[in-house]
Coordinates of C-alpha atoms in Angstrom, one line a residue:
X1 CA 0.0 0.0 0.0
X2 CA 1.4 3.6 -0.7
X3 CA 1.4 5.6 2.1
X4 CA -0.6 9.2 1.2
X5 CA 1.4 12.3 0.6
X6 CA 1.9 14.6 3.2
X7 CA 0.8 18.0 3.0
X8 CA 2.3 20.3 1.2
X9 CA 3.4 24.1 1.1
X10 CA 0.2 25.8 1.9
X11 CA -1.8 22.7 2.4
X12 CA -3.4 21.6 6.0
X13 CA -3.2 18.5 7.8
X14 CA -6.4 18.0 8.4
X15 CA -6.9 14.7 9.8
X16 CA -4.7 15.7 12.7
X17 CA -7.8 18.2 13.9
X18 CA -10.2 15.1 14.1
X19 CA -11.5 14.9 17.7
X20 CA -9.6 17.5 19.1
X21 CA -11.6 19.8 21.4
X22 CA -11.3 23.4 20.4
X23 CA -12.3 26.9 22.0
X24 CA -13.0 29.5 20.1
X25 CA -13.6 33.2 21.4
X26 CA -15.6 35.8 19.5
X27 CA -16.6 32.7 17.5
X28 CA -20.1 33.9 16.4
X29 CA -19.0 36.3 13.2
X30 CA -16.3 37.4 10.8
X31 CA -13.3 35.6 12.2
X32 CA -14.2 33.6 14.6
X33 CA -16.9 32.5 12.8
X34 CA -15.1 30.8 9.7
X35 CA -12.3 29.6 12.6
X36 CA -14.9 27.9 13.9
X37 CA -16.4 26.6 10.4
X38 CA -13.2 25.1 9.2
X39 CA -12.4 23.1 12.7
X40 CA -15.6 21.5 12.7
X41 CA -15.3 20.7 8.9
X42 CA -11.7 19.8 9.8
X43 CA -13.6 17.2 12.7
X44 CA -12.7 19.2 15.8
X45 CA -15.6 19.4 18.2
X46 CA -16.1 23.0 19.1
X47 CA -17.4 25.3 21.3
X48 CA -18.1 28.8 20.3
X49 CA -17.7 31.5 22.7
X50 CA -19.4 35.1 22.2
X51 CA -21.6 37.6 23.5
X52 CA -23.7 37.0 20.5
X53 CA -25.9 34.2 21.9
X54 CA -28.3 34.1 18.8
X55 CA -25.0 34.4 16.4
X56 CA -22.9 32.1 18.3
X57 CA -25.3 29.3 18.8
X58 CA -26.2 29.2 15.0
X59 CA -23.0 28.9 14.4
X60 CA -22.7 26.0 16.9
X61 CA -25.2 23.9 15.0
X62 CA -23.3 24.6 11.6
X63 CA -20.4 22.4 13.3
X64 CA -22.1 20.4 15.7
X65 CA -20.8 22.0 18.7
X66 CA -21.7 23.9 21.6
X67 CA -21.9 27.4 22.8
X68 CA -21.2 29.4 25.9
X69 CA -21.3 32.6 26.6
X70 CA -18.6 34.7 27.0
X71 CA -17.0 38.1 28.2
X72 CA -13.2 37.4 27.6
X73 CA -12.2 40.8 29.3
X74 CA -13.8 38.5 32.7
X75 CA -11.1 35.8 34.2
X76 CA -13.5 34.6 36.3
X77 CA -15.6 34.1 32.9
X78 CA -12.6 32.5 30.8
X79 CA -11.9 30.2 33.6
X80 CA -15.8 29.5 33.3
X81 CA -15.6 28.5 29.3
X82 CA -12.6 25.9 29.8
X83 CA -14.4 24.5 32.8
X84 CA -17.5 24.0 30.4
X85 CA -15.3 22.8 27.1
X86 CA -13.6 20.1 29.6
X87 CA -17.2 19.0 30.9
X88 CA -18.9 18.9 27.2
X89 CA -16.2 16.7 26.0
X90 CA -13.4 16.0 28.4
X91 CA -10.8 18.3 28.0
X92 CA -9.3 20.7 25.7
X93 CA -6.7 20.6 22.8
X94 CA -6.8 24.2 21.1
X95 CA -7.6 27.4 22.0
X96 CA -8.0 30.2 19.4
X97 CA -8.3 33.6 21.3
X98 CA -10.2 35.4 19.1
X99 CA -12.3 38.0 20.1
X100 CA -11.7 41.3 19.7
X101 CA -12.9 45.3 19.0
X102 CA -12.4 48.2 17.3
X103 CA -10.9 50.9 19.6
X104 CA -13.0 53.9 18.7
X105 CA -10.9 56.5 20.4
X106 CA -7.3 57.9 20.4
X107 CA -5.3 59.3 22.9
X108 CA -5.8 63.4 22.0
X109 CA -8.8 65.3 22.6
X110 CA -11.2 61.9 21.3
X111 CA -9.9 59.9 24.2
X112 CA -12.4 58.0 25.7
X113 CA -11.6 55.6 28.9
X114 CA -14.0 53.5 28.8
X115 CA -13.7 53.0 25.0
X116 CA -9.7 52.2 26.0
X117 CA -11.0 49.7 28.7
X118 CA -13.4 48.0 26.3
X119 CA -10.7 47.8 24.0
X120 CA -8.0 46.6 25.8
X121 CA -9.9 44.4 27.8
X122 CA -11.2 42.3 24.7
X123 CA -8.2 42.6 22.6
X124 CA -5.1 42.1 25.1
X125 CA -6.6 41.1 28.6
X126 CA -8.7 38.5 26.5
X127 CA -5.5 36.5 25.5
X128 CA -4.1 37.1 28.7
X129 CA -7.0 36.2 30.6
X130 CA -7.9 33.2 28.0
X131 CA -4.2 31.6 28.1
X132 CA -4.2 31.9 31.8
X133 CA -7.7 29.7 32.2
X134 CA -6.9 27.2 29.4
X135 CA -2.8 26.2 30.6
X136 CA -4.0 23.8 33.4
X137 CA -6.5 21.8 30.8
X138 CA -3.9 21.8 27.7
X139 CA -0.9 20.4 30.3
X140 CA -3.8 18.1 32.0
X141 CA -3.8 16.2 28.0
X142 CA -0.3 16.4 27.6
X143 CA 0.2 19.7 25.7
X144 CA -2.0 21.8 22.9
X145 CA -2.0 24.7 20.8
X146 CA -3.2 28.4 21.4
X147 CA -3.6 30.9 19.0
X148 CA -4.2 34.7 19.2
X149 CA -5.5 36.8 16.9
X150 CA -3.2 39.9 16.8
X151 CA -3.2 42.0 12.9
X152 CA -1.1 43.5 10.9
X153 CA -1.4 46.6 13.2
X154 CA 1.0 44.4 15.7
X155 CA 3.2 44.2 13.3
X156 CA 3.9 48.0 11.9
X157 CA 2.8 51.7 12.8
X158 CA -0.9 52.4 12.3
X159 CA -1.3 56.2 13.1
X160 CA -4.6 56.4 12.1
X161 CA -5.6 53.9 15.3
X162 CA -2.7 53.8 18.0
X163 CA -4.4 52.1 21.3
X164 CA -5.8 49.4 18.3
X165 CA -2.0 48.8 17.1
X166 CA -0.6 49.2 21.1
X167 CA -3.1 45.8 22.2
X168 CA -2.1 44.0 18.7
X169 CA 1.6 45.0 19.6
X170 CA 1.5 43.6 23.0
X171 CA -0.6 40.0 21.2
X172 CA 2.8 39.8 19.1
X173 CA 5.0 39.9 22.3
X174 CA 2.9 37.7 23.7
X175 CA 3.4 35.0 21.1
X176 CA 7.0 35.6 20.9
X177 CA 8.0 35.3 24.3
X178 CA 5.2 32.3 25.3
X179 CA 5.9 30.2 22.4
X180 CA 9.7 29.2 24.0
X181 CA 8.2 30.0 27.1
X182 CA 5.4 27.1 27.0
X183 CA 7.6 24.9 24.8
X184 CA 8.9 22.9 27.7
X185 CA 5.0 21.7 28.4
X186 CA 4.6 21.1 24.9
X187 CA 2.5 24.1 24.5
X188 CA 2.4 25.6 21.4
X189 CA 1.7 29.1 21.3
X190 CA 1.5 31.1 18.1
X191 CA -0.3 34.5 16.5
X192 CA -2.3 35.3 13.3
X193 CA -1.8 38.9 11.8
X194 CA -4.0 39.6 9.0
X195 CA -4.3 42.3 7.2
X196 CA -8.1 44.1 6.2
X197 CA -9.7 40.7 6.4
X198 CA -13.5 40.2 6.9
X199 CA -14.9 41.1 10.2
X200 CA -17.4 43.6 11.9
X201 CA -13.8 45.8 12.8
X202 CA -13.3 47.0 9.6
X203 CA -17.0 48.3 8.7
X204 CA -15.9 52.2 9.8
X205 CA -13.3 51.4 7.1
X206 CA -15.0 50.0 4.3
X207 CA -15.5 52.9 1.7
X208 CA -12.2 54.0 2.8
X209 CA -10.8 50.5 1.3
X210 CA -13.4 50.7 -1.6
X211 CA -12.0 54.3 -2.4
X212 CA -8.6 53.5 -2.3
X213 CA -8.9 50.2 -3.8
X214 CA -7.9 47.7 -1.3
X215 CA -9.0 44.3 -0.8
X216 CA -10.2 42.8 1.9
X217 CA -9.2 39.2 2.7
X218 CA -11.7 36.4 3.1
X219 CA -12.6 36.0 6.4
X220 CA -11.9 31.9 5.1
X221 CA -8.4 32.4 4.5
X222 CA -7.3 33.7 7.8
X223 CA -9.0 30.8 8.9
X224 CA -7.1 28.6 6.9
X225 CA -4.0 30.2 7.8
X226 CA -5.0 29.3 11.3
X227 CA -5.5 25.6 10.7
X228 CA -2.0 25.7 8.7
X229 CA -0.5 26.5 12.4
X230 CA -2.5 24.8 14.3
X231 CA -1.3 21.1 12.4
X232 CA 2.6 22.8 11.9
X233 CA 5.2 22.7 14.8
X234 CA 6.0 26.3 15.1
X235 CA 5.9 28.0 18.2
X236 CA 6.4 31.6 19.0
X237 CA 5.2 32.8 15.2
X238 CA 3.3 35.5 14.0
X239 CA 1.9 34.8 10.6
X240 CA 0.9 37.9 8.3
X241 CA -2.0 37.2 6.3
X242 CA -2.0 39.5 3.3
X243 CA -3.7 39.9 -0.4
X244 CA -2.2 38.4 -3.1
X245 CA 0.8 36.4 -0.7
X246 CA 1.3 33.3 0.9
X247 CA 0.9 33.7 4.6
X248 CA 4.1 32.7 6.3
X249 CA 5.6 33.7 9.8
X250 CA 6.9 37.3 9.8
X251 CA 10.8 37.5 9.9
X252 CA 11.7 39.8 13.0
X253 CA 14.8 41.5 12.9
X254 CA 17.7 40.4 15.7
X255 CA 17.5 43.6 18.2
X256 CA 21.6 45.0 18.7
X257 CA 23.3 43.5 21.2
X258 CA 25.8 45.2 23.7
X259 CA 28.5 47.3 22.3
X260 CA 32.4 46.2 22.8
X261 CA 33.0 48.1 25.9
X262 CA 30.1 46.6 27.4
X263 CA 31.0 43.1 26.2
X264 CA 34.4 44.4 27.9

């Protein structure tokens, strides 16, 4: 018998997803939502966190999952969601911390604290707050695989929206310094940085795109992209997700060490 061909460049492993148990947060839309789709197409069994209840549960029933309610800026509520995932079916494989907002403020004469608090608390507290509650349950089956959803906006300057590119910043330092970090309880821990990809963040920005002619991605192949880590053995990676380009991690530049009198 020939054994089958392993997958190639750009191709997913997806038998390796079958019966893992997957979380995914701000699952109910954009995202999330075809995150969620292309697990439970993939075999995972999935549960789909969101405030959305009426979203999130119809997209529950598309992959024959379950949902829970969730506000990921809550510990008390992320510790909550694991706790249910490991009742509903035992335990918990992959988490992919999705969920996030638009700011809706900057830091001049428009600054808003309680849009910064919203924003913060779903984009960076979220991961934080999500990796903290699911640890004990991926080392409890032997190790797993988290991702975050950070953007392209962790990755470069965005002017236009700098407490949106600050939390997506802080996702990317996250994912670097976790993914050796979590390596030794075979915890892989990696980050998705997409560009203008479909999702409820960008609608302020859609005639802008339209006027200047920019595409937006699928919301399907950021998902994909997602799946591509998920069955890899990378750690510590932030993927860019772009038009027109093969997603692959993002090449960071080695920081300077000491000079020669310090070495001295």
């Amino acid at each position: 018998m020939t054994a089958p061909e392993s997958p190639g460049e750009g191709q997913t492993d997806s038998a390796a997803l079958t019966d893992k148990v997957a979380i995914v947060t701000g699952g109910a839309s954009g995202l999330g939502r075809a995150m969620a789709l292309a697990l439970g197409k993939a075999g995972a069994r999935v549960v789909v966190a969101d405030l959305d209840a009426q979203a999130g549960r119809e997209v529950a029933d598309l992959v024959g999952g379950t949902f829970r309610a969730c506000d990921v800026s809550d510990l008390d509520a992320n510790r909550a969601l694991v706790d249910f995932a490991q009742q509903q079916y035992g335990g918990v494989d992959i988490a992919l911390l999705n969920a996030g907002v638009a700011t809706g403020c900057g830091v001049g004469d428009d600054f808003d604290p309680a849009r910064y608090r919203r924003a913060m608390g779903a984009n960076l507290d979220g991961v934080v707050y999500g990796t903290h509650a699911v640890l004990p349950a991926l080392r409890a089956r032997g190790g797993g695989s988290i991702v975050a959803t950070s953007s392209l906006a962790g990755l470069t300057a965005v002017p236009l929206d700098p407490l949106y590119a600050a939390n997506k910043h802080a996702v990317v330092g996250l994912a670097r310094s976790l993914g050796p970090a979590l390596a030794p309880d075979n915890v892989r821990f990696n980050a998705v940085c997409p560009g203008f990809a479909e999702s409820r963040i960008i609608d302020s920005l859609r005639d802008m795109l339209t006027a200047q002619g920019l595409p937006v991605i699928p919301a399907e192949v950021v998902a994909d992209t997602v799946l591509r880590i998920l069955t890899g053995d990378g750690t510590g990676e932030c993927w860019f997700v772009q038009p027109d380009r093969e997603p692959e991690p993002f090449r960071f530049r080695t920081v300077p060490g000491p000079g020669r009198s310090a070495a001295a």
